[in-house]
Every structure is written in structure tokens, then in C-alpha cells.
Amino acid sequence: MASSTPLDQTLQQIFERNDQWAREIETAIPDFFPNSANEQQRPKVLWIGCSDSRVPESVVTASKPGEIFVHRNIANQFRSEDLDAQAALQFAIGTLGVTHIVVAGHTRCGGTLTAYLKGLNGRSPETPLDRWLAPLVELAREKATSLEVEEFTELNVRVQVDHLVESETIKAAWASGTNVQVHGWIYDLETGRLRDLGITHTKDR
Amino acid sequence: MAFDPILEPVLERNAQWAEDVEKAVPGFFTESAKGQHPKVLWIGCADSRVPESVLTASKPGEIFVHRNVANQFHPEDDNAQAVLAYAVNDVGVTHIVLTGHTNCGGAAACHAAANGPTPPGPPKTPLDRWLAPMIALAKGLTAAELVVENVRVQVQNLAKSETITAAWASGKDVQVHGWIYELESGRLRDLGITRTKNHH
């Protein structure tokens, strides 16, 4: 569709790649798109990851459309007072029947590094980005003197997993007998590999 | 971790993918770890059928992403505002693409709530509160019209944001686009409602 603004080359390429991709899928699996549209989505996994362009969950896990429900924000945060992430969690568990929640942090995270450095120097939150990072800055204030930044990145994932486990949505799911699991992973930018931190929480433990 | 039939295959596919990439493009990951320089911020739906990097055949490093229920950009949402600010000011993206999609469950729920026999009650759960603006928007529209109107409204919200207005005021030509992803065909469509420094 023609835009009133001439389309930048970057975006033009995106449209071309999308068209090419759609054609390839249509050729390989003729009913893929109509079926995808007609059926409800039934992903089993909610990925709570970072907005970082280098961590596109479906590419790094070679997943097909329909497999992973996704919420991505700065430094893969989950806190109960954040309506955005809360709504995604509630929709995932309550409406879609997702059973596995993966908090995926990653190495060389800019948001985490920013919080880590601010924790060491201290300043009041002013902008939305400041306010967003404030809890992580607070954590860094307590821990950054004794942890390297990559250890702090892992601690961040553990803390977000704890927040999920303490949330009303998860507690209610477990209380009703639904075995939702919460996992903490790290994506290593240097190797392209996902690593399970082994801090999984389930209904029974 | 005990064998998990859902996640174990995910981790295996990742290991295979990483191996394949390393073979095809030796040094890709080491280079990628040095920094990111995406030109595009995608604000899209959390819907599992709309993975931006797969449907645009993009490589890691190309698209900075925020995905939430029904691709919202609420002025009072620190989460989305922080993503926008970081993307524009720290990462240096020049295009914001707000992408809605057909068959959106969030849009369908809002449409039903707004146009049902009884008027929607006060929002009770976080999801209710999250969707409240879209429920208000939905009155009198079809579900399909709502998907498009929602994208228009979010593009407007973006254009009015502190981050974007400040960028334009300082001479940066950041552009805000509204797109729709059509599930039935796998195709992206530009709604032609782009806002730029000189045309907003």
C-alpha cells in the first residue's frame, strides 16, 4: 500500500523480505496462514525477555509462529505494579493456557549495565526510563560492589522469577491446581546459546 | 533440569541454530556481542503468531522490540515509554513501527465488551485495566475496524510522546509508522499514516 511518505530503504527491505518469506511458507505449507488465522493461538510458552535486537526469541530458538507468546521490555523485568507485563501474564495464563514462563536475560544487556553503573553512583529517578530502571538500580546499589556485571545479570533474572512466583496470577493458578512453571534462562550473546539457570519454580516446589 | 517436553526441544533447537549460524557466518556471535545498531523499533502484539524477526526474515541485531497485549502505547506506561526512550536516545533507532494484526484476541475481547448487550463494568483485573482504552475505542466499530483504529491511536500516542517530540525538536527525523500484519496471508501492510519531523 502506498504511503504518503516515500519509504526508507530499511523499511522497503523489510516489506520485500516479508513478502519473500510469506511466499516460501505458502509454497512449503499451503494452508499455514489460513489455518493460523482461523485457529486460536495455542502457545505453551510465555517468553519475558529483553527488547535487545540481538535476542529475537523465535529466531534464536528456531520456533514457528504460534509457539511462543512474547513480552519484551528493557532488561526483561517483571513486577506486579507494571500493568503492561501483568496484562501479558494474565492473558497468557488465563486466556491462552500457557504452562511455561521463561524469564530470559542475556549477556551484554545495556539496561542492566546502566542500572549496575547507576547503582554505584546514585541519582533520583526522573524520566520514564529512570523510573523503569529504579528497582534494578536499587538492587545494584545493594549488590554491585560484590558482583561482576554478568553475575548481576543472572541475579536480575532470579529476582524477576521471584516476582513472578509472588504474583497474584501465578499464586492463583497454583492454588487452582494448574501447574504453571517459571524458568530463568540466560542467552549468551557471545555464543548464541541459551542456558537454563536451574531455578525453576513449579506448583509443587 | 528434569526432561521437560515443552522446553527441552526449545533448548535443543537453539543449540542447533547457534551451531548452524556459526558455521554459516563464522564470528557472527562475537561480532554481535560487541554492540547493537538496529534502525527499527517494533511495537507489536505479544501474539505468538506475530514474531517480528521471523516474519520479516530479520537477523539478530536488526529490530529492537516491545511486544504487549494488543500492541498498545499508553502515555502513562513506564514500560513502553522506557523502551521508546532507550531505543531512540541510546540505541539510535530512526523508525518506530507500531504493528497491529488481524484476529487479535485482545481486540476481539475489547470489541465484545464494548458492543455487547450490557455496557462494560469498571475494570477489575490488570488485563481489564490494560484494555480499558481499547474497549472505549471499540464502541460502534467492527472487530476488524478496531484493529486498524487501534493502530492509528497508538501512532498518535507515539507522535505526542516526550521522546518523539523532543527528537523532532532537536532535528532528528525519527519516523512513526502504523502497520498491520495479516495472519491470513502472512503479509505486512503499511497503513500510510506515517508521522515524521516535517509531517506530523
mmCIF file of C-alpha atoms in Angstrom:
data_model
loop_
_atom_site.group_PDB
_atom_site.id
_atom_site.type_symbol
_atom_site.label_atom_id
_atom_site.label_comp_id
_atom_site.label_asym_id
_atom_site.label_seq_id
_atom_site.Cartn_x
_atom_site.Cartn_y
_atom_site.Cartn_z
ATOM 1 C CA MET A 1 0.000 0.000 0.000
ATOM 2 C CA ALA A 2 1.399 3.409 -0.902
ATOM 3 C CA SER A 3 2.489 5.564 1.986
ATOM 4 C CA SER A 4 2.224 9.329 1.873
ATOM 5 C CA THR A 5 5.918 9.384 2.840
ATOM 6 C CA PRO A 6 8.447 7.741 0.482
ATOM 7 C CA LEU A 7 9.508 4.524 2.161
ATOM 8 C CA ASP A 8 13.001 4.368 3.541
ATOM 9 C CA GLN A 9 15.251 1.637 2.167
ATOM 10 C CA THR A 10 15.384 -0.111 5.538
ATOM 11 C CA LEU A 11 11.625 -0.488 5.612
ATOM 12 C CA GLN A 12 11.385 -1.296 1.907
ATOM 13 C CA GLN A 13 13.730 -4.221 2.530
ATOM 14 C CA ILE A 14 11.580 -5.387 5.424
ATOM 15 C CA PHE A 15 8.493 -5.486 3.211
ATOM 16 C CA GLU A 16 10.403 -7.343 0.498
ATOM 17 C CA ARG A 17 11.780 -9.907 2.953
ATOM 18 C CA ASN A 18 8.318 -10.378 4.453
ATOM 19 C CA ASP A 19 6.819 -10.980 1.025
ATOM 20 C CA GLN A 20 9.577 -13.453 0.163
ATOM 21 C CA TRP A 21 9.129 -15.259 3.481
ATOM 22 C CA ALA A 22 5.361 -15.478 3.076
ATOM 23 C CA ARG A 23 5.745 -16.919 -0.435
ATOM 24 C CA GLU A 24 8.195 -19.565 0.780
ATOM 25 C CA ILE A 25 5.835 -20.628 3.546
ATOM 26 C CA GLU A 26 2.883 -20.749 1.155
ATOM 27 C CA THR A 27 4.843 -22.967 -1.202
ATOM 28 C CA ALA A 28 6.094 -25.276 1.547
ATOM 29 C CA ILE A 29 2.879 -25.434 3.607
ATOM 30 C CA PRO A 30 -0.055 -24.168 1.533
ATOM 31 C CA ASP A 31 -2.572 -23.902 4.410
ATOM 32 C CA PHE A 32 -0.236 -22.451 7.009
ATOM 33 C CA PHE A 33 -1.545 -18.891 7.043
ATOM 34 C CA PRO A 34 -5.307 -19.529 6.718
ATOM 35 C CA ASN A 35 -5.049 -22.162 9.472
ATOM 36 C CA SER A 36 -3.031 -19.828 11.660
ATOM 37 C CA ALA A 37 -5.682 -17.136 11.229
ATOM 38 C CA ASN A 38 -8.693 -19.392 11.777
ATOM 39 C CA GLU A 39 -7.461 -21.222 14.828
ATOM 40 C CA GLN A 40 -6.849 -19.579 18.175
ATOM 41 C CA GLN A 41 -3.211 -19.404 19.130
ATOM 42 C CA ARG A 42 -2.123 -22.197 21.497
ATOM 43 C CA PRO A 43 1.407 -21.392 22.600
ATOM 44 C CA LYS A 44 2.682 -23.289 25.634
ATOM 45 C CA VAL A 45 5.404 -20.787 26.435
ATOM 46 C CA LEU A 46 5.443 -17.148 27.564
ATOM 47 C CA TRP A 47 8.855 -15.554 26.973
ATOM 48 C CA ILE A 48 9.605 -12.497 29.085
ATOM 49 C CA GLY A 49 12.776 -11.168 27.535
ATOM 50 C CA CYS A 50 14.750 -8.075 26.709
ATOM 51 C CA SER A 51 13.917 -5.633 23.912
ATOM 52 C CA ASP A 52 17.538 -6.004 22.713
ATOM 53 C CA SER A 53 17.549 -6.507 18.942
ATOM 54 C CA ARG A 54 20.054 -9.344 19.289
ATOM 55 C CA VAL A 55 17.663 -11.591 21.246
ATOM 56 C CA PRO A 56 14.661 -12.334 18.995
ATOM 57 C CA GLU A 57 13.213 -15.329 20.817
ATOM 58 C CA SER A 58 11.692 -17.094 17.796
ATOM 59 C CA VAL A 59 14.872 -16.820 15.729
ATOM 60 C CA VAL A 60 17.259 -17.966 18.452
ATOM 61 C CA THR A 61 15.016 -20.910 19.324
ATOM 62 C CA ALA A 62 14.086 -21.635 15.683
ATOM 63 C CA SER A 63 10.421 -21.528 16.683
ATOM 64 C CA LYS A 64 7.486 -21.253 14.310
ATOM 65 C CA PRO A 65 4.808 -18.584 14.544
ATOM 66 C CA GLY A 66 2.290 -19.817 17.091
ATOM 67 C CA GLU A 67 4.743 -21.326 19.546
ATOM 68 C CA ILE A 68 5.840 -18.551 21.871
ATOM 69 C CA PHE A 69 3.773 -15.724 23.420
ATOM 70 C CA VAL A 70 6.131 -12.818 23.949
ATOM 71 C CA HIS A 71 6.624 -9.817 26.194
ATOM 72 C CA ARG A 72 9.883 -7.910 25.705
ATOM 73 C CA ASN A 73 10.989 -4.837 27.660
ATOM 74 C CA ILE A 74 14.178 -3.118 28.844
ATOM 75 C CA ALA A 75 16.178 -5.642 30.897
ATOM 76 C CA ASN A 76 13.471 -8.320 30.979
ATOM 77 C CA GLN A 77 11.648 -7.027 34.014
ATOM 78 C CA PHE A 78 8.540 -8.390 35.683
ATOM 79 C CA ARG A 79 6.966 -6.515 38.532
ATOM 80 C CA SER A 80 3.389 -6.698 39.770
ATOM 81 C CA GLU A 81 2.792 -2.949 39.599
ATOM 82 C CA ASP A 82 3.652 -2.900 35.881
ATOM 83 C CA LEU A 83 0.308 -3.185 34.118
ATOM 84 C CA ASP A 84 1.916 -3.907 30.739
ATOM 85 C CA ALA A 85 3.705 -7.114 31.845
ATOM 86 C CA GLN A 86 0.922 -8.094 34.240
ATOM 87 C CA ALA A 87 -1.663 -7.985 31.440
ATOM 88 C CA ALA A 88 0.577 -10.188 29.279
ATOM 89 C CA LEU A 89 0.980 -12.717 32.131
ATOM 90 C CA GLN A 90 -2.732 -12.743 32.883
ATOM 91 C CA PHE A 91 -3.656 -13.183 29.213
ATOM 92 C CA ALA A 92 -1.057 -15.928 28.793
ATOM 93 C CA ILE A 93 -2.184 -17.994 31.754
ATOM 94 C CA GLY A 94 -5.874 -17.124 31.980
ATOM 95 C CA THR A 95 -6.844 -16.979 28.301
ATOM 96 C CA LEU A 96 -4.213 -18.948 26.396
ATOM 97 C CA GLY A 97 -3.388 -21.688 28.882
ATOM 98 C CA VAL A 98 0.364 -21.133 28.722
ATOM 99 C CA THR A 99 2.137 -23.511 31.119
ATOM 100 C CA HIS A 100 5.782 -22.424 30.910
ATOM 101 C CA ILE A 101 7.034 -18.955 31.640
ATOM 102 C CA VAL A 102 10.626 -18.248 30.720
ATOM 103 C CA VAL A 103 12.388 -15.133 32.004
ATOM 104 C CA ALA A 104 15.280 -14.745 29.577
ATOM 105 C CA GLY A 105 18.082 -12.370 30.450
ATOM 106 C CA HIS A 106 21.154 -12.008 28.265
ATOM 107 C CA THR A 107 24.798 -11.047 28.477
ATOM 108 C CA ARG A 108 25.881 -7.514 27.496
ATOM 109 C CA CYS A 109 22.485 -6.107 28.438
ATOM 110 C CA GLY A 110 22.576 -2.309 28.097
ATOM 111 C CA GLY A 111 19.698 -1.716 30.519
ATOM 112 C CA THR A 112 21.281 -3.965 33.139
ATOM 113 C CA LEU A 113 24.664 -2.280 32.705
ATOM 114 C CA THR A 114 23.058 1.164 33.021
ATOM 115 C CA ALA A 115 21.375 0.107 36.279
ATOM 116 C CA TYR A 116 24.570 -1.518 37.527
ATOM 117 C CA LEU A 117 26.568 1.671 36.986
ATOM 118 C CA LYS A 118 23.841 3.917 38.404
ATOM 119 C CA GLY A 119 23.674 1.696 41.474
ATOM 120 C CA LEU A 120 27.255 2.548 42.118
ATOM 121 C CA ASN A 121 26.689 6.293 41.812
ATOM 122 C CA GLY A 122 23.104 7.058 42.935
ATOM 123 C CA ARG A 123 20.653 9.597 41.440
ATOM 124 C CA SER A 124 16.890 10.103 41.801
ATOM 125 C CA PRO A 125 14.615 8.697 39.067
ATOM 126 C CA GLU A 126 13.133 11.419 36.802
ATOM 127 C CA THR A 127 12.338 10.103 33.325
ATOM 128 C CA PRO A 128 10.198 7.039 32.476
ATOM 129 C CA LEU A 129 13.435 5.165 31.712
ATOM 130 C CA ASP A 130 14.877 6.185 35.106
ATOM 131 C CA ARG A 131 11.671 5.060 36.850
ATOM 132 C CA TRP A 132 11.651 1.819 34.887
ATOM 133 C CA LEU A 133 15.225 1.015 35.906
ATOM 134 C CA ALA A 134 14.868 2.263 39.514
ATOM 135 C CA PRO A 135 14.222 -1.164 41.113
ATOM 136 C CA LEU A 136 17.168 -2.629 39.213
ATOM 137 C CA VAL A 137 19.320 0.340 40.277
ATOM 138 C CA GLU A 138 18.246 -0.303 43.872
ATOM 139 C CA LEU A 139 19.292 -3.937 43.537
ATOM 140 C CA ALA A 140 22.618 -2.817 42.092
ATOM 141 C CA ARG A 141 23.134 -0.424 44.972
ATOM 142 C CA GLU A 142 22.961 -3.414 47.332
ATOM 143 C CA LYS A 143 24.884 -5.925 45.264
ATOM 144 C CA ALA A 144 27.073 -4.304 42.591
ATOM 145 C CA THR A 145 30.093 -3.870 44.837
ATOM 146 C CA SER A 146 30.304 -7.616 45.330
ATOM 147 C CA LEU A 147 29.196 -8.870 41.888
ATOM 148 C CA GLU A 148 30.560 -8.605 38.364
ATOM 149 C CA VAL A 149 28.052 -7.239 35.864
ATOM 150 C CA GLU A 150 27.385 -10.664 34.312
ATOM 151 C CA GLU A 151 26.670 -12.124 37.763
ATOM 152 C CA PHE A 152 24.359 -9.178 38.331
ATOM 153 C CA THR A 153 22.626 -10.025 35.023
ATOM 154 C CA GLU A 154 21.906 -13.521 36.396
ATOM 155 C CA LEU A 155 20.747 -12.102 39.713
ATOM 156 C CA ASN A 156 18.323 -9.880 37.791
ATOM 157 C CA VAL A 157 16.773 -12.965 36.165
ATOM 158 C CA ARG A 158 16.459 -14.676 39.563
ATOM 159 C CA VAL A 159 14.732 -11.618 41.021
ATOM 160 C CA GLN A 160 12.242 -11.405 38.123
ATOM 161 C CA VAL A 161 11.484 -15.123 38.553
ATOM 162 C CA ASP A 162 10.800 -14.404 42.254
ATOM 163 C CA HIS A 163 8.451 -11.562 41.308
ATOM 164 C CA LEU A 164 6.522 -13.904 39.029
ATOM 165 C CA VAL A 165 6.292 -16.574 41.704
ATOM 166 C CA GLU A 166 4.944 -13.975 44.146
ATOM 167 C CA SER A 167 2.392 -12.550 41.693
ATOM 168 C CA GLU A 168 -1.340 -12.949 42.219
ATOM 169 C CA THR A 169 -1.720 -14.558 38.785
ATOM 170 C CA ILE A 170 0.771 -17.344 39.457
ATOM 171 C CA LYS A 171 -0.352 -17.916 43.046
ATOM 172 C CA ALA A 172 -3.969 -18.196 41.895
ATOM 173 C CA ALA A 173 -3.025 -20.616 39.103
ATOM 174 C CA TRP A 174 -1.175 -22.875 41.556
ATOM 175 C CA ALA A 175 -3.960 -22.637 44.127
ATOM 176 C CA SER A 176 -6.420 -23.838 41.489
ATOM 177 C CA GLY A 177 -4.180 -26.802 40.673
ATOM 178 C CA THR A 178 -2.747 -25.529 37.364
ATOM 179 C CA ASN A 179 0.915 -26.466 37.149
ATOM 180 C CA VAL A 180 2.431 -23.383 35.585
ATOM 181 C CA GLN A 181 6.233 -23.422 35.680
ATOM 182 C CA VAL A 182 8.536 -20.430 35.906
ATOM 183 C CA HIS A 183 12.054 -20.754 34.497
ATOM 184 C CA GLY A 184 15.073 -18.454 34.435
ATOM 185 C CA TRP A 185 17.388 -18.538 31.422
ATOM 186 C CA ILE A 186 20.338 -16.535 30.126
ATOM 187 C CA TYR A 187 21.076 -16.034 26.437
ATOM 188 C CA ASP A 188 24.828 -15.797 25.828
ATOM 189 C CA LEU A 189 25.318 -13.238 23.055
ATOM 190 C CA GLU A 190 28.895 -14.425 22.521
ATOM 191 C CA THR A 191 27.844 -17.969 21.608
ATOM 192 C CA GLY A 192 24.167 -17.729 20.649
ATOM 193 C CA ARG A 193 23.330 -20.290 23.309
ATOM 194 C CA LEU A 194 20.542 -20.331 25.847
ATOM 195 C CA ARG A 195 21.419 -21.528 29.321
ATOM 196 C CA ASP A 196 18.957 -22.702 31.988
ATOM 197 C CA LEU A 197 19.875 -21.215 35.358
ATOM 198 C CA GLY A 198 18.229 -24.183 37.107
ATOM 199 C CA ILE A 199 15.956 -22.030 39.277
ATOM 200 C CA THR A 200 12.661 -23.405 38.021
ATOM 201 C CA HIS A 201 9.595 -23.000 40.229
ATOM 202 C CA THR A 202 6.555 -25.221 39.840
ATOM 203 C CA LYS A 203 3.344 -25.707 41.760
ATOM 204 C CA ASP A 204 4.984 -28.356 43.933
ATOM 205 C CA ARG A 205 8.358 -26.669 44.520
ATOM 206 C CA MET B 1 16.553 -29.642 34.821
ATOM 207 C CA ALA B 2 14.448 -32.829 34.565
ATOM 208 C CA PHE B 3 13.417 -33.511 30.973
ATOM 209 C CA ASP B 4 10.675 -31.053 30.084
ATOM 210 C CA PRO B 5 8.844 -31.996 26.865
ATOM 211 C CA ILE B 6 7.995 -28.360 26.135
ATOM 212 C CA LEU B 7 11.285 -26.613 26.876
ATOM 213 C CA GLU B 8 13.837 -29.308 26.110
ATOM 214 C CA PRO B 9 13.110 -29.141 22.337
ATOM 215 C CA VAL B 10 13.375 -25.324 22.531
ATOM 216 C CA LEU B 11 16.862 -25.548 24.025
ATOM 217 C CA GLU B 12 17.884 -28.220 21.510
ATOM 218 C CA ARG B 13 16.686 -26.120 18.590
ATOM 219 C CA ASN B 14 18.645 -23.178 19.985
ATOM 220 C CA ALA B 15 21.841 -25.243 20.196
ATOM 221 C CA GLN B 16 21.374 -26.437 16.615
ATOM 222 C CA TRP B 17 20.597 -22.926 15.412
ATOM 223 C CA ALA B 18 23.689 -21.480 17.101
ATOM 224 C CA GLU B 19 25.831 -24.198 15.522
ATOM 225 C CA ASP B 20 24.341 -23.566 12.077
ATOM 226 C CA VAL B 21 24.884 -19.806 12.326
ATOM 227 C CA GLU B 22 28.469 -20.211 13.496
ATOM 228 C CA LYS B 23 29.178 -22.478 10.512
ATOM 229 C CA ALA B 24 27.423 -20.260 8.004
ATOM 230 C CA VAL B 25 28.791 -16.963 9.319
ATOM 231 C CA PRO B 26 31.899 -17.625 11.455
ATOM 232 C CA GLY B 27 32.329 -14.915 14.091
ATOM 233 C CA PHE B 28 28.690 -13.783 13.890
ATOM 234 C CA PHE B 29 28.121 -14.043 17.637
ATOM 235 C CA THR B 30 31.407 -12.479 18.720
ATOM 236 C CA GLU B 31 30.692 -9.534 16.446
ATOM 237 C CA SER B 32 27.070 -9.294 17.583
ATOM 238 C CA ALA B 33 28.152 -9.230 21.239
ATOM 239 C CA LYS B 34 30.119 -6.024 20.639
ATOM 240 C CA GLY B 35 27.006 -3.906 20.244
ATOM 241 C CA GLN B 36 23.591 -3.444 18.637
ATOM 242 C CA HIS B 37 22.717 -0.928 15.924
ATOM 243 C CA PRO B 38 19.123 -1.615 14.886
ATOM 244 C CA LYS B 39 17.380 1.098 12.889
ATOM 245 C CA VAL B 40 13.881 -0.100 13.746
ATOM 246 C CA LEU B 41 11.820 -0.324 16.941
ATOM 247 C CA TRP B 42 8.876 -2.721 16.511
ATOM 248 C CA ILE B 43 5.992 -2.226 18.925
ATOM 249 C CA GLY B 44 3.731 -5.180 18.311
ATOM 250 C CA CYS B 45 1.398 -7.685 19.864
ATOM 251 C CA ALA B 46 2.535 -10.448 22.219
ATOM 252 C CA ASP B 47 0.547 -12.869 19.990
ATOM 253 C CA SER B 48 2.639 -15.966 19.304
ATOM 254 C CA ARG B 49 1.711 -15.824 15.622
ATOM 255 C CA VAL B 50 3.415 -12.451 15.081
ATOM 256 C CA PRO B 51 7.152 -12.926 15.761
ATOM 257 C CA GLU B 52 8.580 -9.845 14.072
ATOM 258 C CA SER B 53 12.022 -11.242 13.226
ATOM 259 C CA VAL B 54 10.673 -14.443 11.687
ATOM 260 C CA LEU B 55 8.026 -12.816 9.516
ATOM 261 C CA THR B 56 10.443 -10.137 8.298
ATOM 262 C CA ALA B 57 13.286 -12.663 7.948
ATOM 263 C CA SER B 58 15.436 -10.355 10.076
ATOM 264 C CA LYS B 59 18.712 -11.294 11.685
ATOM 265 C CA PRO B 60 19.504 -10.764 15.358
ATOM 266 C CA GLY B 61 20.591 -7.139 15.682
ATOM 267 C CA GLU B 62 18.109 -5.628 13.243
ATOM 268 C CA ILE B 63 14.925 -4.926 15.197
ATOM 269 C CA PHE B 64 14.542 -3.578 18.745
ATOM 270 C CA VAL B 65 11.282 -4.925 20.142
ATOM 271 C CA HIS B 66 8.484 -4.223 22.580
ATOM 272 C CA ARG B 67 5.554 -6.643 22.493
ATOM 273 C CA ASN B 68 2.478 -6.453 24.719
ATOM 274 C CA VAL B 69 -1.199 -7.392 24.647
ATOM 275 C CA ALA B 70 -2.806 -5.677 21.628
ATOM 276 C CA ASN B 71 0.239 -3.555 20.696
ATOM 277 C CA GLN B 72 -0.546 -0.650 22.979
ATOM 278 C CA PHE B 73 1.436 2.503 23.612
ATOM 279 C CA HIS B 74 -0.137 4.152 26.660
ATOM 280 C CA PRO B 75 1.259 7.563 27.653
ATOM 281 C CA GLU B 76 1.322 6.578 31.342
ATOM 282 C CA ASP B 77 3.046 3.221 30.743
ATOM 283 C CA ASP B 78 6.632 3.490 32.035
ATOM 284 C CA ASN B 79 7.445 0.109 30.485
ATOM 285 C CA ALA B 80 6.707 1.136 26.865
ATOM 286 C CA GLN B 81 7.927 4.706 27.432
ATOM 287 C CA ALA B 82 11.263 3.362 28.720
ATOM 288 C CA VAL B 83 11.613 1.137 25.640
ATOM 289 C CA LEU B 84 10.898 4.097 23.344
ATOM 290 C CA ALA B 85 13.306 6.406 25.164
ATOM 291 C CA TYR B 86 16.105 3.835 25.220
ATOM 292 C CA ALA B 87 15.518 2.891 21.582
ATOM 293 C CA VAL B 88 15.574 6.465 20.266
ATOM 294 C CA ASN B 89 18.110 8.078 22.605
ATOM 295 C CA ASP B 90 20.530 5.280 23.482
ATOM 296 C CA VAL B 91 20.291 2.812 20.626
ATOM 297 C CA GLY B 92 19.586 5.356 17.874
ATOM 298 C CA VAL B 93 16.625 3.788 16.029
ATOM 299 C CA THR B 94 15.135 6.007 13.338
ATOM 300 C CA HIS B 95 11.912 4.127 12.619
ATOM 301 C CA ILE B 96 9.198 3.187 15.061
ATOM 302 C CA VAL B 97 6.833 0.614 13.580
ATOM 303 C CA LEU B 98 3.585 0.124 15.518
ATOM 304 C CA THR B 99 2.133 -3.123 14.189
ATOM 305 C CA GLY B 100 -1.353 -4.448 14.801
ATOM 306 C CA HIS B 101 -2.662 -7.699 13.345
ATOM 307 C CA THR B 102 -5.831 -9.377 12.198
ATOM 308 C CA ASN B 103 -7.503 -11.896 14.509
ATOM 309 C CA CYS B 104 -6.128 -10.141 17.575
ATOM 310 C CA GLY B 105 -7.554 -11.762 20.730
ATOM 311 C CA GLY B 106 -7.198 -8.546 22.705
ATOM 312 C CA ALA B 107 -9.113 -6.607 20.036
ATOM 313 C CA ALA B 108 -11.820 -9.280 19.900
ATOM 314 C CA ALA B 109 -12.254 -9.153 23.676
ATOM 315 C CA CYS B 110 -12.498 -5.347 23.614
ATOM 316 C CA HIS B 111 -14.953 -5.420 20.743
ATOM 317 C CA ALA B 112 -17.173 -7.878 22.586
ATOM 318 C CA ALA B 113 -17.021 -5.905 25.834
ATOM 319 C CA ALA B 114 -17.879 -2.591 24.146
ATOM 320 C CA ASN B 115 -20.654 -3.792 21.871
ATOM 321 C CA GLY B 116 -22.368 -6.455 23.992
ATOM 322 C CA PRO B 117 -25.860 -6.264 25.482
ATOM 323 C CA THR B 118 -24.618 -4.834 28.790
ATOM 324 C CA PRO B 119 -22.181 -1.897 28.985
ATOM 325 C CA PRO B 120 -18.696 -2.817 30.239
ATOM 326 C CA GLY B 121 -18.363 -2.544 34.019
ATOM 327 C CA PRO B 122 -15.466 -0.892 35.838
ATOM 328 C CA PRO B 123 -12.121 -2.640 35.154
ATOM 329 C CA LYS B 124 -11.289 -5.216 37.839
ATOM 330 C CA THR B 125 -8.202 -7.168 36.796
ATOM 331 C CA PRO B 126 -4.860 -5.874 35.421
ATOM 332 C CA LEU B 127 -5.894 -7.109 31.959
ATOM 333 C CA ASP B 128 -9.204 -5.186 32.214
ATOM 334 C CA ARG B 129 -7.324 -2.005 33.124
ATOM 335 C CA TRP B 130 -4.775 -2.589 30.354
ATOM 336 C CA LEU B 131 -7.505 -2.942 27.736
ATOM 337 C CA ALA B 132 -9.793 -0.188 29.069
ATOM 338 C CA PRO B 133 -8.711 2.454 26.483
ATOM 339 C CA MET B 134 -9.248 -0.011 23.649
ATOM 340 C CA ILE B 135 -12.673 -1.003 24.985
ATOM 341 C CA ALA B 136 -13.636 2.678 24.939
ATOM 342 C CA LEU B 137 -12.365 2.937 21.348
ATOM 343 C CA ALA B 138 -14.304 -0.145 20.234
ATOM 344 C CA LYS B 139 -17.839 1.184 20.610
ATOM 345 C CA GLY B 140 -19.628 1.092 17.251
ATOM 346 C CA LEU B 141 -16.726 -0.429 15.327
ATOM 347 C CA THR B 142 -16.412 -3.913 13.874
ATOM 348 C CA ALA B 143 -13.577 -6.001 15.284
ATOM 349 C CA ALA B 144 -11.648 -5.552 12.033
ATOM 350 C CA GLU B 145 -12.129 -1.759 12.119
ATOM 351 C CA LEU B 146 -10.956 -1.739 15.725
ATOM 352 C CA VAL B 147 -7.652 -3.410 14.799
ATOM 353 C CA VAL B 148 -6.938 -0.559 12.352
ATOM 354 C CA GLU B 149 -8.278 2.257 14.536
ATOM 355 C CA ASN B 150 -6.190 0.945 17.430
ATOM 356 C CA VAL B 151 -3.032 1.252 15.339
ATOM 357 C CA ARG B 152 -3.961 4.853 14.420
ATOM 358 C CA VAL B 153 -4.474 5.771 18.068
ATOM 359 C CA GLN B 154 -1.191 4.197 19.196
ATOM 360 C CA VAL B 155 0.680 6.011 16.393
ATOM 361 C CA GLN B 156 -0.878 9.256 17.650
ATOM 362 C CA ASN B 157 0.165 8.430 21.224
ATOM 363 C CA LEU B 158 3.722 7.822 20.000
ATOM 364 C CA ALA B 159 3.804 11.063 17.998
ATOM 365 C CA LYS B 160 2.741 13.012 21.112
ATOM 366 C CA SER B 161 5.304 11.371 23.406
ATOM 367 C CA GLU B 162 8.083 13.350 25.046
ATOM 368 C CA THR B 163 10.723 11.157 23.396
ATOM 369 C CA ILE B 164 9.432 11.678 19.863
ATOM 370 C CA THR B 165 8.542 15.370 20.169
ATOM 371 C CA ALA B 166 11.942 16.083 21.720
ATOM 372 C CA ALA B 167 13.693 14.139 18.950
ATOM 373 C CA TRP B 168 11.846 16.147 16.288
ATOM 374 C CA ALA B 169 12.517 19.424 18.081
ATOM 375 C CA SER B 170 16.228 18.625 18.094
ATOM 376 C CA GLY B 171 16.162 17.970 14.347
ATOM 377 C CA LYS B 172 16.213 14.159 14.411
ATOM 378 C CA ASP B 173 13.966 12.691 11.723
ATOM 379 C CA VAL B 174 12.582 9.741 13.655
ATOM 380 C CA GLN B 175 9.559 8.323 11.821
ATOM 381 C CA VAL B 176 6.499 6.628 13.320
ATOM 382 C CA HIS B 177 4.681 4.134 11.115
ATOM 383 C CA GLY B 178 1.436 2.175 11.511
ATOM 384 C CA TRP B 179 1.325 -1.304 10.029
ATOM 385 C CA ILE B 180 -0.998 -4.300 10.046
ATOM 386 C CA TYR B 181 0.164 -7.907 9.856
ATOM 387 C CA GLU B 182 -2.423 -10.051 8.094
ATOM 388 C CA LEU B 183 -2.443 -13.514 9.652
ATOM 389 C CA GLU B 184 -4.407 -14.957 6.710
ATOM 390 C CA SER B 185 -1.669 -14.149 4.222
ATOM 391 C CA GLY B 186 1.471 -13.639 6.294
ATOM 392 C CA ARG B 187 1.831 -10.163 4.774
ATOM 393 C CA LEU B 188 2.633 -6.821 6.325
ATOM 394 C CA ARG B 189 0.634 -3.789 5.159
ATOM 395 C CA ASP B 190 1.575 -0.148 5.645
ATOM 396 C CA LEU B 191 -1.480 1.897 6.670
ATOM 397 C CA GLY B 192 0.073 5.011 5.146
ATOM 398 C CA ILE B 193 -0.226 7.105 8.335
ATOM 399 C CA THR B 194 3.461 7.798 8.870
ATOM 400 C CA ARG B 195 4.425 10.755 11.071
ATOM 401 C CA THR B 196 7.790 12.433 10.535
ATOM 402 C CA LYS B 197 9.583 15.546 11.731
ATOM 403 C CA ASN B 198 8.199 17.512 8.802
ATOM 404 C CA HIS B 199 4.829 15.839 8.545
ATOM 405 C CA HIS B 200 3.122 15.242 11.868
#
